[in-house]
mmCIF file of C-alpha atoms in Angstrom:
data_model
loop_
_atom_site.group_PDB
_atom_site.id
_atom_site.type_symbol
_atom_site.label_atom_id
_atom_site.label_comp_id
_atom_site.label_asym_id
_atom_site.label_seq_id
_atom_site.Cartn_x
_atom_site.Cartn_y
_atom_site.Cartn_z
ATOM 1 C CA MET A 26 0.000 0.000 0.000
ATOM 2 C CA LYS A 27 1.365 3.409 -0.989
ATOM 3 C CA THR A 28 1.461 6.189 1.588
ATOM 4 C CA ILE A 29 0.479 9.789 0.818
ATOM 5 C CA LEU A 30 1.287 12.632 3.199
ATOM 6 C CA ILE A 31 -1.250 15.493 3.214
ATOM 7 C CA ILE A 32 -0.005 18.868 4.469
ATOM 8 C CA GLU A 33 -3.188 20.976 4.694
ATOM 9 C CA ASP A 34 -4.523 23.355 7.371
ATOM 10 C CA ASP A 35 -8.111 23.369 6.100
ATOM 11 C CA PHE A 36 -9.851 20.572 8.000
ATOM 12 C CA SER A 37 -12.668 20.181 5.456
ATOM 13 C CA VAL A 38 -10.117 19.755 2.653
ATOM 14 C CA GLN A 39 -8.201 17.323 4.854
ATOM 15 C CA ALA A 40 -11.297 15.191 5.325
ATOM 16 C CA SER A 41 -12.210 15.224 1.629
ATOM 17 C CA LEU A 42 -8.710 14.229 0.528
ATOM 18 C CA LYS A 43 -8.442 11.490 3.129
ATOM 19 C CA GLU A 44 -11.803 10.021 2.154
ATOM 20 C CA LEU A 45 -11.001 10.068 -1.563
ATOM 21 C CA LEU A 46 -7.505 8.590 -1.233
ATOM 22 C CA SER A 47 -8.538 5.936 1.281
ATOM 23 C CA ALA A 48 -11.248 4.796 -1.111
ATOM 24 C CA GLU A 49 -8.554 4.379 -3.797
ATOM 25 C CA GLY A 50 -6.485 2.133 -1.513
ATOM 26 C CA PHE A 51 -3.905 4.673 -0.345
ATOM 27 C CA LYS A 52 -2.714 5.051 3.227
ATOM 28 C CA THR A 53 -2.944 8.721 4.271
ATOM 29 C CA ILE A 54 -1.180 10.725 6.961
ATOM 30 C CA VAL A 55 -2.365 14.269 7.645
ATOM 31 C CA THR A 56 -0.599 17.256 9.219
ATOM 32 C CA ALA A 57 -1.922 20.786 9.564
ATOM 33 C CA ASP A 58 1.333 22.735 9.423
ATOM 34 C CA GLY A 59 4.521 22.769 7.362
ATOM 35 C CA ARG A 60 7.100 22.063 10.087
ATOM 36 C CA ALA A 61 5.245 18.969 11.249
ATOM 37 C CA GLY A 62 4.877 17.867 7.626
ATOM 38 C CA ILE A 63 8.632 18.119 7.053
ATOM 39 C CA GLU A 64 9.383 16.004 10.131
ATOM 40 C CA VAL A 65 6.789 13.398 9.160
ATOM 41 C CA ALA A 66 8.231 13.228 5.652
ATOM 42 C CA LYS A 67 11.754 12.672 7.026
ATOM 43 C CA SER A 68 10.476 10.031 9.434
ATOM 44 C CA ILE A 69 8.207 7.871 7.275
ATOM 45 C CA GLN A 70 9.376 8.856 3.747
ATOM 46 C CA PRO A 71 5.936 8.697 2.055
ATOM 47 C CA ASP A 72 5.469 7.757 -1.566
ATOM 48 C CA LEU A 73 3.952 11.157 -2.398
ATOM 49 C CA ILE A 74 3.184 14.516 -0.718
ATOM 50 C CA LEU A 75 0.132 16.711 -1.298
ATOM 51 C CA CYS A 76 0.877 20.183 0.062
ATOM 52 C CA ASP A 77 -1.226 23.339 0.309
ATOM 53 C CA LEU A 78 0.687 26.379 -0.883
ATOM 54 C CA MET A 79 -0.741 28.730 1.758
ATOM 55 C CA ILE A 80 -0.436 26.976 5.125
ATOM 56 C CA SER A 81 -0.239 28.719 8.477
ATOM 57 C CA ASP A 82 3.375 28.490 9.671
ATOM 58 C CA LEU A 83 5.563 27.843 6.607
ATOM 59 C CA ASN A 84 4.316 28.470 3.105
ATOM 60 C CA GLY A 85 4.429 25.663 0.570
ATOM 61 C CA TYR A 86 7.595 27.010 -1.065
ATOM 62 C CA GLU A 87 9.484 26.768 2.220
ATOM 63 C CA VAL A 88 8.181 23.274 2.839
ATOM 64 C CA LEU A 89 9.292 22.222 -0.654
ATOM 65 C CA SER A 90 12.761 23.728 -0.147
ATOM 66 C CA HIS A 91 13.225 21.724 3.064
ATOM 67 C CA ILE A 92 11.889 18.527 1.464
ATOM 68 C CA ARG A 93 14.370 18.826 -1.408
ATOM 69 C CA LYS A 94 17.259 19.567 0.977
ATOM 70 C CA PHE A 95 17.327 16.233 2.827
ATOM 71 C CA TRP A 96 18.577 13.184 0.960
ATOM 72 C CA VAL A 97 15.878 10.904 2.459
ATOM 73 C CA THR A 98 13.071 13.091 1.071
ATOM 74 C CA LYS A 99 14.542 14.877 -1.940
ATOM 75 C CA THR A 100 13.142 12.428 -4.509
ATOM 76 C CA ILE A 101 9.618 12.177 -3.053
ATOM 77 C CA PRO A 102 7.071 13.552 -5.579
ATOM 78 C CA LEU A 103 5.294 16.686 -4.272
ATOM 79 C CA ILE A 104 2.088 18.136 -5.733
ATOM 80 C CA PHE A 105 0.913 21.598 -4.740
ATOM 81 C CA LEU A 106 -2.807 22.217 -4.114
ATOM 82 C CA THR A 107 -3.644 25.949 -4.076
ATOM 83 C CA VAL A 108 -6.174 28.641 -4.838
ATOM 84 C CA LYS A 109 -3.393 30.767 -6.344
ATOM 85 C CA SER A 110 -3.571 30.616 -10.094
ATOM 86 C CA GLU A 111 -0.994 33.234 -11.136
ATOM 87 C CA PHE A 112 1.549 31.990 -13.633
ATOM 88 C CA ALA A 113 4.396 33.428 -11.552
ATOM 89 C CA ASP A 114 3.432 31.167 -8.645
ATOM 90 C CA PHE A 115 3.387 28.161 -10.939
ATOM 91 C CA ARG A 116 6.848 29.050 -12.320
ATOM 92 C CA LYS A 117 8.263 29.506 -8.831
ATOM 93 C CA ALA A 118 6.903 26.150 -7.694
ATOM 94 C CA MET A 119 8.344 24.349 -10.697
ATOM 95 C CA ALA A 120 11.707 26.075 -10.268
ATOM 96 C CA LEU A 121 11.917 24.871 -6.665
ATOM 97 C CA GLY A 122 11.257 21.280 -7.715
ATOM 98 C CA ALA A 123 7.509 20.756 -7.464
ATOM 99 C CA ASP A 124 6.234 17.835 -9.534
ATOM 100 C CA ASP A 125 2.758 19.229 -10.255
ATOM 101 C CA TYR A 126 0.624 22.297 -9.466
ATOM 102 C CA LEU A 127 -3.180 21.913 -9.153
ATOM 103 C CA LYS A 128 -5.632 24.736 -8.589
ATOM 104 C CA LYS A 129 -8.344 24.317 -5.968
ATOM 105 C CA PRO A 130 -11.019 23.185 -6.205
ATOM 106 C CA VAL A 131 -9.602 20.158 -8.072
ATOM 107 C CA SER A 132 -11.834 17.354 -9.301
ATOM 108 C CA PRO A 133 -11.228 13.848 -7.930
ATOM 109 C CA GLU A 134 -10.505 12.627 -11.443
ATOM 110 C CA ASP A 135 -7.812 15.265 -12.053
ATOM 111 C CA LEU A 136 -6.215 14.705 -8.644
ATOM 112 C CA LEU A 137 -6.071 10.930 -9.024
ATOM 113 C CA ALA A 138 -4.721 11.286 -12.566
ATOM 114 C CA ALA A 139 -1.967 13.597 -11.302
ATOM 115 C CA ILE A 140 -1.081 11.160 -8.496
ATOM 116 C CA HIS A 141 -0.921 8.144 -10.814
ATOM 117 C CA THR A 142 1.212 10.117 -13.281
ATOM 118 C CA GLN A 143 3.749 10.808 -10.532
ATOM 119 C CA PHE A 144 3.860 7.162 -9.542
ATOM 120 C CA GLN A 145 4.426 6.155 -13.167
ATOM 121 C CA LYS A 146 7.227 8.701 -13.479
ATOM 122 C CA LYS A 147 8.765 7.422 -10.258
ATOM 123 C CA VAL A 148 8.781 3.862 -11.580
ATOM 124 C CA ALA A 149 10.294 4.991 -14.888
ATOM 125 C CA ILE A 150 12.992 7.018 -13.126
ATOM 126 C CA LYS A 151 13.775 4.126 -10.793
ATOM 127 C CA GLU A 152 14.142 1.749 -13.732
ATOM 128 C CA LYS A 153 16.340 4.235 -15.565
ATOM 129 C CA TYR A 154 18.668 4.724 -12.619
ATOM 130 C CA GLN A 155 18.682 1.004 -11.923
ATOM 131 C CA LEU A 156 19.913 0.393 -15.458
ATOM 132 C CA GLN A 157 22.538 3.109 -15.071
ATOM 133 C CA TYR A 158 23.580 1.645 -11.735
ATOM 134 C CA ASN A 159 23.857 -1.832 -13.249
ATOM 135 C CA ASP A 160 26.012 -0.431 -16.023
ATOM 136 C CA LEU A 161 28.269 1.331 -13.517
ATOM 137 C CA ILE A 162 28.882 -1.742 -11.390
ATOM 138 C CA ASN A 163 28.943 -4.379 -14.148
ATOM 139 C CA TYR A 164 30.775 -2.637 -16.991
ATOM 140 C CA ASP A 165 34.120 -0.895 -17.249
ATOM 141 C CA GLN A 166 33.528 2.758 -18.056
ATOM 142 C CA LEU A 167 36.645 3.118 -20.219
ATOM 143 C CA THR A 168 36.353 0.106 -22.515
ATOM 144 C CA GLY A 169 32.615 -0.545 -22.184
ATOM 145 C CA LEU A 170 33.377 -4.216 -21.533
ATOM 146 C CA PRO A 171 31.895 -6.374 -18.769
ATOM 147 C CA ASN A 172 34.006 -6.381 -15.619
ATOM 148 C CA ARG A 173 34.744 -9.065 -13.015
ATOM 149 C CA LEU A 174 31.219 -9.031 -11.593
ATOM 150 C CA LEU A 175 29.709 -10.496 -14.786
ATOM 151 C CA ILE A 176 32.387 -13.132 -15.349
ATOM 152 C CA ARG A 177 31.003 -15.662 -12.897
ATOM 153 C CA GLN A 178 27.500 -15.268 -14.300
ATOM 154 C CA GLN A 179 28.745 -15.763 -17.855
ATOM 155 C CA PHE A 180 30.891 -18.753 -16.859
ATOM 156 C CA GLU A 181 27.938 -20.491 -15.214
ATOM 157 C CA GLN A 182 25.969 -20.175 -18.450
ATOM 158 C CA LEU A 183 28.762 -21.798 -20.461
ATOM 159 C CA GLN A 184 29.536 -24.800 -18.273
ATOM 160 C CA ASN A 185 27.578 -27.244 -20.437
ATOM 161 C CA THR A 186 30.635 -27.889 -22.617
ATOM 162 C CA ASN A 187 33.641 -30.176 -22.346
ATOM 163 C CA PHE A 188 36.171 -27.694 -23.750
ATOM 164 C CA LEU A 189 36.201 -24.044 -22.717
ATOM 165 C CA PRO A 190 39.461 -22.071 -23.015
ATOM 166 C CA ILE A 191 39.947 -19.175 -20.568
ATOM 167 C CA LEU A 192 42.387 -16.555 -21.875
ATOM 168 C CA CYS A 193 44.042 -13.881 -19.751
ATOM 169 C CA LEU A 194 45.703 -11.141 -21.826
ATOM 170 C CA SER A 195 47.711 -8.015 -21.062
ATOM 171 C CA LEU A 196 49.664 -5.570 -23.179
ATOM 172 C CA ASP A 197 53.430 -5.938 -22.777
ATOM 173 C CA GLN A 198 55.273 -3.044 -21.113
ATOM 174 C CA PHE A 199 52.027 -1.083 -20.747
ATOM 175 C CA GLN A 200 53.087 0.668 -17.543
ATOM 176 C CA ARG A 201 56.268 1.915 -19.197
ATOM 177 C CA PHE A 202 54.197 3.033 -22.184
ATOM 178 C CA LYS A 203 51.973 5.151 -19.894
ATOM 179 C CA GLU A 204 54.993 6.683 -18.182
ATOM 180 C CA ILE A 205 56.405 7.776 -21.552
ATOM 181 C CA PHE A 206 53.253 8.922 -23.351
ATOM 182 C CA GLY A 207 50.936 9.820 -20.481
ATOM 183 C CA TYR A 208 47.735 8.577 -18.902
ATOM 184 C CA GLU A 209 45.327 9.780 -21.612
ATOM 185 C CA VAL A 210 47.329 8.166 -24.405
ATOM 186 C CA GLY A 211 47.352 4.961 -22.367
ATOM 187 C CA GLU A 212 43.558 5.057 -22.195
ATOM 188 C CA SER A 213 43.365 5.600 -25.945
ATOM 189 C CA LEU A 214 45.573 2.562 -26.465
ATOM 190 C CA LEU A 215 43.312 0.392 -24.284
ATOM 191 C CA LYS A 216 40.238 1.505 -26.244
ATOM 192 C CA GLN A 217 41.904 0.646 -29.543
ATOM 193 C CA ALA A 218 43.091 -2.691 -28.153
ATOM 194 C CA THR A 219 39.529 -3.462 -27.084
ATOM 195 C CA THR A 220 38.266 -2.886 -30.630
ATOM 196 C CA ARG A 221 40.954 -5.157 -32.049
ATOM 197 C CA LEU A 222 40.188 -7.926 -29.573
ATOM 198 C CA GLN A 223 36.497 -7.756 -30.434
ATOM 199 C CA GLY A 224 37.399 -8.220 -34.088
ATOM 200 C CA ALA A 225 39.883 -11.042 -33.504
ATOM 201 C CA ILE A 226 37.748 -13.436 -31.454
ATOM 202 C CA PRO A 227 34.672 -15.429 -32.559
ATOM 203 C CA ALA A 228 31.420 -13.529 -32.234
ATOM 204 C CA ALA A 229 29.997 -15.883 -29.592
ATOM 205 C CA SER A 230 32.997 -15.477 -27.293
ATOM 206 C CA PHE A 231 32.944 -13.454 -24.077
ATOM 207 C CA LEU A 232 35.340 -10.520 -23.643
ATOM 208 C CA ALA A 233 35.762 -8.724 -20.306
ATOM 209 C CA TYR A 234 38.096 -6.181 -18.723
ATOM 210 C CA LEU A 235 39.541 -7.448 -15.437
ATOM 211 C CA SER A 236 41.670 -4.543 -14.246
ATOM 212 C CA THR A 237 44.278 -2.104 -15.486
ATOM 213 C CA ASN A 238 45.650 -3.602 -18.705
ATOM 214 C CA GLU A 239 44.169 -7.048 -18.185
ATOM 215 C CA PHE A 240 41.518 -8.644 -20.386
ATOM 216 C CA LEU A 241 39.663 -11.937 -20.089
ATOM 217 C CA ILE A 242 38.404 -13.956 -23.042
ATOM 218 C CA ILE A 243 36.211 -17.047 -22.784
ATOM 219 C CA LEU A 244 36.281 -18.842 -26.126
ATOM 220 C CA THR A 245 33.033 -20.627 -26.877
ATOM 221 C CA GLU A 246 32.204 -23.134 -29.603
ATOM 222 C CA ILE A 247 35.878 -24.117 -29.948
ATOM 223 C CA ALA A 248 36.556 -27.685 -31.083
ATOM 224 C CA ASP A 249 40.077 -28.357 -29.804
ATOM 225 C CA GLU A 250 43.447 -26.931 -28.758
ATOM 226 C CA GLU A 251 44.526 -26.501 -32.374
ATOM 227 C CA GLU A 252 41.656 -24.112 -33.072
ATOM 228 C CA MET A 253 42.277 -22.386 -29.728
ATOM 229 C CA ALA A 254 45.954 -21.859 -30.619
ATOM 230 C CA ALA A 255 45.020 -20.398 -34.009
ATOM 231 C CA ILE A 256 42.719 -17.860 -32.336
ATOM 232 C CA ALA A 257 45.357 -16.973 -29.731
ATOM 233 C CA GLN A 258 47.876 -16.324 -32.491
ATOM 234 C CA ALA A 259 45.335 -14.244 -34.422
ATOM 235 C CA ILE A 260 44.836 -12.113 -31.310
ATOM 236 C CA LEU A 261 48.583 -11.573 -30.957
ATOM 237 C CA ASN A 262 48.839 -10.634 -34.638
ATOM 238 C CA ALA A 263 45.979 -8.127 -34.298
ATOM 239 C CA ILE A 264 47.535 -6.428 -31.273
ATOM 240 C CA ALA A 265 50.996 -6.321 -32.870
ATOM 241 C CA GLN A 266 49.803 -4.062 -35.697
ATOM 242 C CA PRO A 267 50.876 -0.407 -35.203
ATOM 243 C CA PHE A 268 48.580 1.779 -33.086
ATOM 244 C CA LEU A 269 47.849 5.321 -34.234
ATOM 245 C CA LEU A 270 48.151 7.919 -31.472
ATOM 246 C CA GLU A 271 47.677 11.678 -31.418
ATOM 247 C CA LYS A 272 49.437 13.728 -34.078
ATOM 248 C CA ASN A 273 49.507 10.629 -36.336
ATOM 249 C CA GLN A 274 52.225 9.012 -34.223
ATOM 250 C CA GLU A 275 52.458 5.238 -34.570
ATOM 251 C CA VAL A 276 53.585 2.837 -31.839
ATOM 252 C CA THR A 277 53.877 -0.931 -31.794
ATOM 253 C CA VAL A 278 52.703 -2.862 -28.757
ATOM 254 C CA THR A 279 52.636 -6.611 -28.211
ATOM 255 C CA ALA A 280 50.603 -8.802 -25.869
ATOM 256 C CA SER A 281 51.032 -11.851 -23.667
ATOM 257 C CA ILE A 282 48.323 -14.485 -23.246
ATOM 258 C CA GLY A 283 47.896 -17.193 -20.629
ATOM 259 C CA ILE A 284 45.364 -19.965 -21.161
ATOM 260 C CA SER A 285 43.626 -22.391 -18.815
ATOM 261 C CA LEU A 286 41.040 -24.975 -19.791
ATOM 262 C CA TYR A 287 37.657 -25.906 -18.335
ATOM 263 C CA PRO A 288 37.159 -28.610 -17.172
ATOM 264 C CA GLN A 289 40.628 -30.061 -17.812
ATOM 265 C CA HIS A 290 42.434 -27.774 -15.345
ATOM 266 C CA SER A 291 39.586 -26.951 -12.975
ATOM 267 C CA ASN A 292 35.822 -26.467 -12.832
ATOM 268 C CA GLN A 293 36.106 -23.334 -10.666
ATOM 269 C CA ILE A 294 36.342 -19.963 -12.415
ATOM 270 C CA ASP A 295 38.485 -18.389 -9.674
ATOM 271 C CA LEU A 296 41.122 -21.090 -10.021
ATOM 272 C CA LEU A 297 40.932 -21.023 -13.817
ATOM 273 C CA LEU A 298 41.604 -17.278 -13.752
ATOM 274 C CA LYS A 299 44.545 -17.784 -11.436
ATOM 275 C CA GLN A 300 45.955 -20.505 -13.669
ATOM 276 C CA ALA A 301 45.542 -18.411 -16.819
ATOM 277 C CA ASN A 302 47.199 -15.457 -15.099
ATOM 278 C CA LYS A 303 50.184 -17.612 -14.086
ATOM 279 C CA ALA A 304 50.547 -18.859 -17.631
ATOM 280 C CA LYS A 305 50.398 -15.242 -18.858
ATOM 281 C CA LYS A 306 53.207 -14.242 -16.490
ATOM 282 C CA TYR A 307 55.289 -17.089 -17.869
ATOM 283 C CA ALA A 308 54.632 -15.803 -21.394
ATOM 284 C CA GLU A 309 55.747 -12.337 -20.270
ATOM 285 C CA LYS A 310 58.976 -13.772 -18.837
ATOM 286 C CA LYS A 311 59.671 -15.342 -22.209
ATOM 287 C CA GLY A 312 59.696 -11.882 -23.768
ATOM 288 C CA GLY A 313 56.014 -11.334 -24.482
ATOM 289 C CA ASN A 314 54.208 -11.462 -27.837
ATOM 290 C CA ASN A 315 53.337 -15.105 -27.252
ATOM 291 C CA TYR A 316 50.781 -17.324 -25.563
ATOM 292 C CA LYS A 317 51.273 -20.028 -22.956
ATOM 293 C CA LEU A 318 48.936 -22.880 -22.013
ATOM 294 C CA TYR A 319 48.814 -23.650 -18.322
ATOM 295 C CA ASN A 320 50.445 -27.070 -17.993
ATOM 296 C CA TYR A 321 50.365 -27.987 -14.323
ATOM 297 C CA SER A 322 48.844 -31.364 -13.505
ATOM 298 C CA PRO A 323 48.321 -32.630 -9.941
ATOM 299 C CA THR A 324 50.230 -35.796 -9.002
ATOM 300 C CA LYS A 325 48.469 -39.119 -9.188
ATOM 301 C CA ASN A 326 48.454 -39.500 -5.408
ATOM 302 C CA SER A 327 47.258 -35.955 -4.775
ATOM 303 C CA SER A 328 43.689 -34.843 -4.324
ATOM 304 C CA TYR A 329 44.856 -31.255 -4.117
ATOM 305 C CA ASP A 330 44.341 -28.736 -6.868
ATOM 306 C CA ALA A 331 47.080 -26.351 -7.996
ATOM 307 C CA LEU A 332 45.996 -23.587 -5.646
ATOM 308 C CA THR A 333 46.219 -25.810 -2.564
ATOM 309 C CA LEU A 334 49.525 -27.307 -3.678
ATOM 310 C CA GLU A 335 51.011 -23.846 -4.103
ATOM 311 C CA SER A 336 49.950 -22.942 -0.573
ATOM 312 C CA ASP A 337 51.531 -26.154 0.770
ATOM 313 C CA LEU A 338 54.756 -25.474 -1.109
ATOM 314 C CA ARG A 339 55.121 -22.159 0.703
ATOM 315 C CA TYR A 340 55.429 -24.039 4.001
ATOM 316 C CA ALA A 341 57.411 -27.037 2.752
ATOM 317 C CA LEU A 342 60.773 -25.614 3.885
ATOM 318 C CA ALA A 343 59.592 -24.695 7.370
ATOM 319 C CA ARG A 344 58.009 -28.117 7.802
ATOM 320 C CA GLU A 345 61.184 -29.855 6.568
ATOM 321 C CA GLU A 346 59.298 -31.636 3.793
ATOM 322 C CA LEU A 347 62.063 -30.983 1.238
ATOM 323 C CA VAL A 348 64.947 -33.476 1.271
ATOM 324 C CA LEU A 349 68.090 -34.084 -0.780
ATOM 325 C CA TYR A 350 69.127 -37.339 -2.427
ATOM 326 C CA TYR A 351 72.675 -37.808 -3.657
ATOM 327 C CA GLN A 352 73.413 -39.709 -6.833
ATOM 328 C CA PRO A 353 77.069 -40.843 -6.958
ATOM 329 C CA ARG A 354 79.329 -40.281 -9.958
ATOM 330 C CA VAL A 355 81.787 -43.130 -10.450
ATOM 331 C CA SER A 356 85.062 -43.060 -12.408
ATOM 332 C CA LEU A 357 85.014 -45.669 -15.180
ATOM 333 C CA LYS A 358 88.800 -46.044 -14.889
ATOM 334 C CA THR A 359 89.163 -46.597 -11.139
ATOM 335 C CA GLY A 360 85.672 -47.476 -10.045
ATOM 336 C CA GLU A 361 85.933 -44.869 -7.283
ATOM 337 C CA ILE A 362 83.293 -42.299 -6.393
ATOM 338 C CA VAL A 363 84.586 -38.944 -7.671
ATOM 339 C CA GLY A 364 81.517 -36.850 -7.113
ATOM 340 C CA MET A 365 77.780 -36.755 -6.733
ATOM 341 C CA GLU A 366 74.714 -34.885 -7.885
ATOM 342 C CA ALA A 367 72.309 -33.418 -5.344
ATOM 343 C CA LEU A 368 68.665 -34.140 -6.173
ATOM 344 C CA LEU A 369 65.802 -32.209 -4.568
ATOM 345 C CA ARG A 370 62.681 -34.101 -3.562
ATOM 346 C CA TRP A 371 59.436 -33.100 -1.873
ATOM 347 C CA PHE A 372 57.542 -35.494 0.370
ATOM 348 C CA HIS A 373 54.079 -34.081 0.898
ATOM 349 C CA PRO A 374 52.464 -35.224 4.189
ATOM 350 C CA LYS A 375 49.221 -36.221 2.407
ATOM 351 C CA SER A 376 50.128 -36.643 -1.252
ATOM 352 C CA GLY A 377 53.422 -38.445 -0.800
ATOM 353 C CA LYS A 378 56.324 -37.972 -3.198
ATOM 354 C CA ILE A 379 55.778 -35.071 -5.614
ATOM 355 C CA SER A 380 57.892 -34.957 -8.752
ATOM 356 C CA PRO A 381 60.339 -32.045 -9.279
ATOM 357 C CA SER A 382 58.785 -31.636 -12.739
ATOM 358 C CA THR A 383 55.623 -30.635 -10.884
ATOM 359 C CA PHE A 384 56.789 -28.460 -8.011
ATOM 360 C CA ILE A 385 59.851 -26.774 -9.599
ATOM 361 C CA PRO A 386 57.784 -24.981 -12.316
ATOM 362 C CA LEU A 387 55.272 -24.067 -9.625
ATOM 363 C CA ALA A 388 58.085 -22.613 -7.501
ATOM 364 C CA GLU A 389 59.382 -20.656 -10.502
ATOM 365 C CA GLU A 390 55.954 -19.204 -11.283
ATOM 366 C CA THR A 391 55.300 -18.127 -7.695
ATOM 367 C CA GLY A 392 58.779 -16.776 -6.870
ATOM 368 C CA LEU A 393 59.392 -19.440 -4.217
ATOM 369 C CA ILE A 394 62.308 -20.779 -6.240
ATOM 370 C CA THR A 395 64.721 -18.230 -4.730
ATOM 371 C CA ALA A 396 64.257 -19.368 -1.146
ATOM 372 C CA ILE A 397 64.226 -23.042 -2.183
ATOM 373 C CA SER A 398 67.446 -22.597 -4.210
ATOM 374 C CA ASP A 399 69.211 -20.901 -1.282
ATOM 375 C CA TRP A 400 68.222 -23.753 1.023
ATOM 376 C CA PHE A 401 69.196 -26.349 -1.597
ATOM 377 C CA CYS A 402 72.697 -24.901 -2.089
ATOM 378 C CA HIS A 403 73.314 -24.452 1.629
ATOM 379 C CA ARG A 404 72.210 -27.987 2.530
ATOM 380 C CA ALA A 405 74.200 -29.590 -0.316
ATOM 381 C CA CYS A 406 77.375 -27.741 0.670
ATOM 382 C CA GLN A 407 76.868 -28.696 4.301
ATOM 383 C CA ARG A 408 76.866 -32.344 3.252
ATOM 384 C CA ALA A 409 79.722 -32.083 0.716
ATOM 385 C CA LYS A 410 82.353 -30.626 3.081
ATOM 386 C CA PRO A 411 82.439 -33.522 5.597
ATOM 387 C CA TRP A 412 82.623 -36.041 2.728
ATOM 388 C CA GLN A 413 85.526 -34.160 1.187
ATOM 389 C CA ASP A 414 87.349 -34.110 4.534
ATOM 390 C CA ARG A 415 86.717 -37.796 5.174
ATOM 391 C CA PHE A 416 87.017 -39.418 1.748
ATOM 392 C CA ASN A 417 88.413 -37.235 -1.009
ATOM 393 C CA PRO A 418 89.235 -33.463 -1.028
ATOM 394 C CA SER A 419 88.564 -33.349 -4.780
ATOM 395 C CA LEU A 420 85.056 -34.740 -4.436
ATOM 396 C CA VAL A 421 82.712 -32.714 -6.639
ATOM 397 C CA MET A 422 79.100 -31.870 -5.783
ATOM 398 C CA ALA A 423 76.895 -31.066 -8.810
ATOM 399 C CA LEU A 424 73.811 -28.869 -8.338
ATOM 400 C CA ASN A 425 71.051 -28.146 -10.859
ATOM 401 C CA LEU A 426 69.713 -24.633 -10.331
ATOM 402 C CA SER A 427 66.858 -22.707 -11.909
ATOM 403 C CA ALA A 428 68.162 -20.024 -14.252
#
């Protein structure tokens, strides 16, 4: 039930309005002076206000000014009811923000029509602002592309397939580009890149803007990795074409792409995004202008996904889960041990032995390789020195390190 506040000091008019509106299914609240009407409006926030222009304490203009001043009441429709018919009064009321101006005596039909018109306008305005609000929170204002908030919704609609590539793309050296050419030129470059991406991917695919210089592409209706690779290369070729800046200046920018696959790598969009982003960083380390497919596979004994395994790897050193094996090197001439190679192994408390081919790339991608390498070298040297002192001073310890 909609509530209408009546601010009117004529008791007979009060009674007539209340009877009419109640019969139409409206809830009515009546006050006889402007100050009380303002307080009631702030307190209950009615759906509409009918206000006499000539009330005893504050005139209708003053009431309207106060109503429009407070954020809780400023959008409430207000209709003036008055015996004043001068055009100047009408203009003043409209200038202050009145929604309608009716001359007393007003017929029930005209009053109800005016009230329903305001309610229709209110609904239309609400829908308009709701659409604008949805655009603001769901779409990037620079590129016009969907942002992170729509990705999950789109992903859920596409999960009825057995092959869905997730591409994470960024422009190489974009931050340096902005520092040289400026913020506005950087924005222009992103807009142009958006247009090129839209032209390079299949029409049914989903393109979104994740954050500064980071795009997401979900390729739909793709048959296999060969077709996926062809599209990824087409995207790189499109971005690598010269961009035209202000004053007809041309610049060449490349891109890096990381790819994860649903459901092969995961069935969770958050993890797929993380995997694609890691693959993209690897592509960047290789010099950019290329794409990289995420290639991590959990071990046979592990029920952990990549995200959990990465977290466990961060604590593997502290928990003493990393150990060294030593493979001897024997002289073919004398049959004596002349050296050895230190081999790093990880024994996970739940998953058992995890291959270096699995956790070393993971350590490289996450930056954990530095701490692991330091520990590896220190532990190997600690073991080599006593063996040299006891058996052979020329004993050689071989270490394989990440470049």
